[in-house]
Short mmCIF file of C-alpha atoms and ligand atoms in Angstrom, two decimals:
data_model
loop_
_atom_site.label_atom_id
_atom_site.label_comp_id
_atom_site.label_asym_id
_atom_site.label_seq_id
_atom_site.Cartn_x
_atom_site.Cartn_y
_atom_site.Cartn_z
CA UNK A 1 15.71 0.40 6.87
CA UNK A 2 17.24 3.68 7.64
CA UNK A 3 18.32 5.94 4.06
CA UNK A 4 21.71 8.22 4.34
CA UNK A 5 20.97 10.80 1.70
CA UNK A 6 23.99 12.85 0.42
CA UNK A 7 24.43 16.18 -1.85
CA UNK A 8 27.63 14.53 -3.95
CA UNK A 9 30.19 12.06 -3.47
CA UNK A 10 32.84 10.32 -5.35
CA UNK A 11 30.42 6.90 -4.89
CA UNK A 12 27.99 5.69 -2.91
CA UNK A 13 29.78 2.40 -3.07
CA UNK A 14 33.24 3.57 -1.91
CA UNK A 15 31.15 5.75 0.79
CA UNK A 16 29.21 2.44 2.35
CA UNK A 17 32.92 0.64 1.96
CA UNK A 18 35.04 3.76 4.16
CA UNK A 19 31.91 3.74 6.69
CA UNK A 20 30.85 0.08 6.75
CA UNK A 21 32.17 -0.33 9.99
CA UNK A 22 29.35 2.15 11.41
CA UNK A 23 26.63 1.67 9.11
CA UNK A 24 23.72 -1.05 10.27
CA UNK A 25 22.07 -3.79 7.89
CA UNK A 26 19.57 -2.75 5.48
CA UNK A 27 21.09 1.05 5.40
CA UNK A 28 20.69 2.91 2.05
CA UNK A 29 23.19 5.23 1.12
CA UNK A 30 21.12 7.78 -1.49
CA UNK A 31 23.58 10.36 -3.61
CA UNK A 32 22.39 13.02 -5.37
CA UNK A 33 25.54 13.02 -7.75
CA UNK A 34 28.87 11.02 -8.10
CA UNK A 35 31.56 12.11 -9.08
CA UNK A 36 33.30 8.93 -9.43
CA UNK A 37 31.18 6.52 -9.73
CA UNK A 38 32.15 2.94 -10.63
CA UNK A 39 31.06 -0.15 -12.33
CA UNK A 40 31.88 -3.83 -13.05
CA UNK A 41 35.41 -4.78 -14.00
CA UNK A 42 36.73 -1.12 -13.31
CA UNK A 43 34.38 0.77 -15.46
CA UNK A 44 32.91 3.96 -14.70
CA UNK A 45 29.64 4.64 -14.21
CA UNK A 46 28.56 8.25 -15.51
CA UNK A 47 26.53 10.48 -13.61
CA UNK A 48 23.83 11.72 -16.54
CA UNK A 49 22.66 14.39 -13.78
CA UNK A 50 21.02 14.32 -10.09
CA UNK A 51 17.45 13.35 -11.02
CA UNK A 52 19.08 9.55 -12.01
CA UNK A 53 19.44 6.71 -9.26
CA UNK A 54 22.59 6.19 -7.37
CA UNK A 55 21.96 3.78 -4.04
CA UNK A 56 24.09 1.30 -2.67
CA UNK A 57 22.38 -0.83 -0.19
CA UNK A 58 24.71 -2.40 3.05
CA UNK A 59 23.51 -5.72 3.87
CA UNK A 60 24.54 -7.57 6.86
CA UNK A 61 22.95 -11.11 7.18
CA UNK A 62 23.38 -14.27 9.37
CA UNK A 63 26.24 -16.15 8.26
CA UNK A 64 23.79 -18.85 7.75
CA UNK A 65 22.84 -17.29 4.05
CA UNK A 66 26.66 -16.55 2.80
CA UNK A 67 26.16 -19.07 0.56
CA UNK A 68 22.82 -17.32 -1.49
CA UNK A 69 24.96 -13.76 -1.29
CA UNK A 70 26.19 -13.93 -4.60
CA UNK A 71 22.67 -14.11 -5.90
CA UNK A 72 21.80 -11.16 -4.49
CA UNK A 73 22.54 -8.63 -6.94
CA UNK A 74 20.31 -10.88 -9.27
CA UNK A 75 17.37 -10.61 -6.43
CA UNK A 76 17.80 -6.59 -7.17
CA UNK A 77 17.24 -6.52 -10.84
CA UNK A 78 14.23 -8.90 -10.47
CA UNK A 79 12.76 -6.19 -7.92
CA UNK A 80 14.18 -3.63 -10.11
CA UNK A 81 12.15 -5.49 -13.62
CA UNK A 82 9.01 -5.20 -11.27
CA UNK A 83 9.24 -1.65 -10.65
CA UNK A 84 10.49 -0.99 -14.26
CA UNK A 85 7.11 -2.74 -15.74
CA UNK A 86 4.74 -0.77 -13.73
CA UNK A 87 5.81 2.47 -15.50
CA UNK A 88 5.09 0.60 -19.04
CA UNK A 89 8.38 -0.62 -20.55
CA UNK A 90 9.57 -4.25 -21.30
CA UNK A 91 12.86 -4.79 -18.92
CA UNK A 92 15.22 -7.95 -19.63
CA UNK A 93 17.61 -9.06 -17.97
CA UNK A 94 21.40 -9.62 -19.10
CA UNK A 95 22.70 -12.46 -16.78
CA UNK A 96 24.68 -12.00 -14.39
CA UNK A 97 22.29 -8.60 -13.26
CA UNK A 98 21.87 -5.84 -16.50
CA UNK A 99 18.45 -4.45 -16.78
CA UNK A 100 18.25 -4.06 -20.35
CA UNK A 101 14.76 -2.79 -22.32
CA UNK A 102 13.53 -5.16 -25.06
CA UNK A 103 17.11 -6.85 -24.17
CA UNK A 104 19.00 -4.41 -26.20
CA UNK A 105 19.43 -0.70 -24.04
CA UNK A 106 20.79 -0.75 -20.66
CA UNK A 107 19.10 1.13 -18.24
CA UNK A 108 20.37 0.19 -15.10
CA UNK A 109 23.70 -1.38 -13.90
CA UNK A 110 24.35 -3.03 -10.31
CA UNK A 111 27.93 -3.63 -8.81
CA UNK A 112 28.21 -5.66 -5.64
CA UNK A 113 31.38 -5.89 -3.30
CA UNK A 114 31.40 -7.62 -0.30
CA UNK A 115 33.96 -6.39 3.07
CA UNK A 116 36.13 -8.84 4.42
CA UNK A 117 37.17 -7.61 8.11
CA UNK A 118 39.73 -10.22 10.02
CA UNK A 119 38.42 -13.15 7.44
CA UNK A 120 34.91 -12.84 7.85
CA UNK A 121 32.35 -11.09 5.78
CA UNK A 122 31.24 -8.13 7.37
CA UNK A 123 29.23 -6.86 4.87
CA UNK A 124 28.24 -6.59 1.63
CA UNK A 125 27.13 -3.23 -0.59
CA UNK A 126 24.87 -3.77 -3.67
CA UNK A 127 25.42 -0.62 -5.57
CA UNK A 128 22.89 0.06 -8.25
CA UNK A 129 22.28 3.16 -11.09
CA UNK A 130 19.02 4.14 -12.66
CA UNK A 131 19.06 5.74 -15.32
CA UNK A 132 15.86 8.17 -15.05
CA UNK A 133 16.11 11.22 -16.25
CA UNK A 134 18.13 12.24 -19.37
CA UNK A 135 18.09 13.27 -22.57
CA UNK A 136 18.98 11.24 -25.75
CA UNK A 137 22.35 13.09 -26.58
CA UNK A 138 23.93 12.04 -23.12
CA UNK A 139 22.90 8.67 -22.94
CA UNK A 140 24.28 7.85 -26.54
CA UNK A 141 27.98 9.41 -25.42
CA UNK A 142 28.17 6.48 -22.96
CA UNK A 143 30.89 4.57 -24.10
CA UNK A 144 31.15 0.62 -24.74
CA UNK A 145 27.51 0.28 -24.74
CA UNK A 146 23.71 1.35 -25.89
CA UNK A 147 22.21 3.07 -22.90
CA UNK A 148 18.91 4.17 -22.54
CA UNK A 149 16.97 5.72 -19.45
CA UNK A 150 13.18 5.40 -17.90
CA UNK A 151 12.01 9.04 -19.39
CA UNK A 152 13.37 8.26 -23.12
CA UNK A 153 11.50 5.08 -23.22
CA UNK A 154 8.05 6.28 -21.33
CA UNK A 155 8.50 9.85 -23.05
CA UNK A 156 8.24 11.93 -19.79
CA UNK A 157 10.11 13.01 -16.58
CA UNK A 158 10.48 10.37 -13.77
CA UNK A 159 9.94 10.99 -10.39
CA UNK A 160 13.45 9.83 -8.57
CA UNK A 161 12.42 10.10 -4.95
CA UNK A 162 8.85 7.76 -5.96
CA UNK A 163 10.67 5.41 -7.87
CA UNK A 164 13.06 5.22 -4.85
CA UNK A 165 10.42 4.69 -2.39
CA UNK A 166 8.86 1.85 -4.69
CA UNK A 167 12.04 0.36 -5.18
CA UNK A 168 13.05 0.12 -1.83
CA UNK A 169 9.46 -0.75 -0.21
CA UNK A 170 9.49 -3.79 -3.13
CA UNK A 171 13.25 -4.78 -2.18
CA UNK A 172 12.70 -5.21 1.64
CA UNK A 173 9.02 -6.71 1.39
CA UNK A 174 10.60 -9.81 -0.19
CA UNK A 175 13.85 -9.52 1.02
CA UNK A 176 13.38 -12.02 4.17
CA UNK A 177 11.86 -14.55 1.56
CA UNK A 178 14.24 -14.16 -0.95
CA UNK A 179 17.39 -15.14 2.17
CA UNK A 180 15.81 -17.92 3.36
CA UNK A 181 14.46 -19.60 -0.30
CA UNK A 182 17.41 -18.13 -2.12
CA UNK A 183 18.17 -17.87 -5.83
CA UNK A 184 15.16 -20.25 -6.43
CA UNK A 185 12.63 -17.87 -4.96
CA UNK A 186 13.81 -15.89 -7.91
CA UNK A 187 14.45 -18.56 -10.60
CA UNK A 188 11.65 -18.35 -12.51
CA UNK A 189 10.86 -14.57 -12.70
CA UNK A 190 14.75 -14.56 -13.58
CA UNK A 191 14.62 -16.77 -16.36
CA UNK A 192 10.88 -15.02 -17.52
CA UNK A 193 12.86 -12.19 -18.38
CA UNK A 194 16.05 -13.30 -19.86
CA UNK A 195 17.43 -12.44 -22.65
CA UNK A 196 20.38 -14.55 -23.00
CA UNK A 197 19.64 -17.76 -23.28
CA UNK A 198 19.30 -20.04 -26.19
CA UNK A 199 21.84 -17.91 -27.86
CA UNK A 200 25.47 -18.03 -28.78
CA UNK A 201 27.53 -16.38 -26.64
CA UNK A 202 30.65 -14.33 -25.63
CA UNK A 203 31.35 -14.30 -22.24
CA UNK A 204 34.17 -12.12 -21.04
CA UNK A 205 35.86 -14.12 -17.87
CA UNK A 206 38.56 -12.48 -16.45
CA UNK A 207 41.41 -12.53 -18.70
CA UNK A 208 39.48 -15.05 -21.23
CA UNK A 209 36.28 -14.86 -24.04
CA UNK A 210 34.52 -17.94 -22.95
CA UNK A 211 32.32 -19.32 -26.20
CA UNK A 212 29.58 -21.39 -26.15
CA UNK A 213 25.83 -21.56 -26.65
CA UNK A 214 23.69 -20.30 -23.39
CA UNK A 215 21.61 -23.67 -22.65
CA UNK A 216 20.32 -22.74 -19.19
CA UNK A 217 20.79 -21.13 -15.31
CA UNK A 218 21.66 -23.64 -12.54
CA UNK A 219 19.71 -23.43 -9.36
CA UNK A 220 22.10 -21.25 -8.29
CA UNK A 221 22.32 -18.89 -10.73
CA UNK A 222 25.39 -19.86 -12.97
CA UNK A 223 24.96 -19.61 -15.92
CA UNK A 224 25.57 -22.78 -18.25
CA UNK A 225 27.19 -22.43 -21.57
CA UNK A 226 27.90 -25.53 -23.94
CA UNK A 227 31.22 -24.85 -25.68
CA UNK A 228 31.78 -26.76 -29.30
CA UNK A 229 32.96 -30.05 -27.84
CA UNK A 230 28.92 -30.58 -26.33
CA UNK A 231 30.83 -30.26 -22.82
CA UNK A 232 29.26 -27.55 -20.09
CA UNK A 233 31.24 -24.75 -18.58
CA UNK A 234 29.43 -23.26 -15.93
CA UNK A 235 30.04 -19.83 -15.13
CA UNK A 236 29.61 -17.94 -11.54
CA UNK A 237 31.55 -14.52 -13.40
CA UNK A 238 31.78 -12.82 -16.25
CA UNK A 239 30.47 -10.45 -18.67
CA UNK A 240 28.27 -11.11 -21.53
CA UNK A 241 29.73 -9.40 -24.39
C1 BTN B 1 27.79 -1.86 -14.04
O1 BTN B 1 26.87 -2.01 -14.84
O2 BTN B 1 28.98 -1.97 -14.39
C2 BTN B 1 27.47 -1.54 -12.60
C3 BTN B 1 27.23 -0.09 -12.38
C4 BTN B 1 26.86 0.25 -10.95
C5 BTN B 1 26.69 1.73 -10.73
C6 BTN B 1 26.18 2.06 -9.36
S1 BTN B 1 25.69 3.75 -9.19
C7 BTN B 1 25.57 3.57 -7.46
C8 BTN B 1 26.71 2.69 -7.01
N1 BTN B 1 27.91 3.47 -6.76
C9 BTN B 1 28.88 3.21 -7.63
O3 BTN B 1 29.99 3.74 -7.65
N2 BTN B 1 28.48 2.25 -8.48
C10 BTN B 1 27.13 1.81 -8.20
#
């Protein structure tokens, strides 16, 4: 693993998309501050101030696992719940991949993109923010959404460049298991710390609000909503609303 650590930049995502050409698997690119960072579905992604989290990781596996690389972002908030519960709070996850404490404040948000060079896959960037480090004020001016972050909930300062190191040292220990078993390596941690199913649901799918009740994950990691006429949509987007 080899960590590119930067002052500022617009995002670490864009920056591992302009250089992906040159950057090798399993390289972290670490900013201190974005000015542009982004999110799912073309939202933003604030900067609350440079002692937060911004990484993307640059994967580059075998073709023989392109068909578990969509469940990779969920592999990262599993590893991301494990580092989250040894400093003492309760993180749940918000299928597809929202950390969320007690399922109801987001802490931490991941956006994956994969490159597509002369129609192959040449790489793919799992982007994620922490939030770590800020104060109540800031975190409640984040729009469309109740935000928390790590030293609100534990009621002191975080660390960054630990939690960093026991991030990435959890992420890479299991990553070789987690390619070759895939999303059921993960299945049941994943579903241990749900907090969406068995509910009724809004799921924002492209241009549509899917409806239905949340009944279960498929071994892939889809999640499986029964709509009023008892039959199953099965979802591999979307945003839980
Ligand atoms: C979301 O919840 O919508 C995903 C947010 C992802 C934010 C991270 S911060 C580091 C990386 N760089 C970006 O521009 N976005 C991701």
């Amino acid at each position: 693993m080899k960590v590119i650590r930067l002052e500022e930049i617009d995002s670490t995502n864009t920056y591992a998309k302009t250089h992906m050409e040159n950057l090798e698997d399993k390289t972290v690119i670490h900013a201190l501050r974005q000015t542009k960072g982004r999110g799912r579905f073309n939202r933003t992604w604030i900067d609350l101030g440079s002692d937060n989290l911004f990484i993307s990781i640059v994967l580059k596996p075998d073709k023989k696992y392109s068909n578990i690389l969509p469940n990779i972002t969920q592999y990262a908030c599993v590893v991301l719940c494990r580092i989250l519960e040894k400093y003492g709070v309760n993180p749940k996850i918000k299928w597809p991949n929202d950390v969320m404490i007690d399922g109801t404040r987001k802490i931490s948000g991941i956006l994956s993109e994969t490159v597509i060079q002369s129609g192959e896959i040449e790489g793919i960037i799992i982007g994620i923010g922490v939030n770590l480090n800020s104060n109540i004020e800031n975190v409640k001016a984040i729009p469309d959404r109740i935000a928390t972050s790590l030293n609100i909930e534990i009621g002191k300062s975080v660390d960054m460049d630990s939690f960093l190191q026991e991030f990435l040292t959890e992420f890479f220990d299991s990553y070789d298991k987690f390619l070759n078993l895939g999303f059921n390596y993960i299945k049941k941690e994943y579903l241990s710390k749900n907090c969406f199913l068995r509910k009724d649901l809004k799921v924002q799918v492209l241009n549509e609000v899917k409806c239905g009740y949340a009944r279960d994950i498929t071994n892939e990691g889809e999640l499986i909503l029964e709509q009023s006429n008892k039959e199953d949509l099965v979802l591999t987007i979307g945003d839980i609303l």
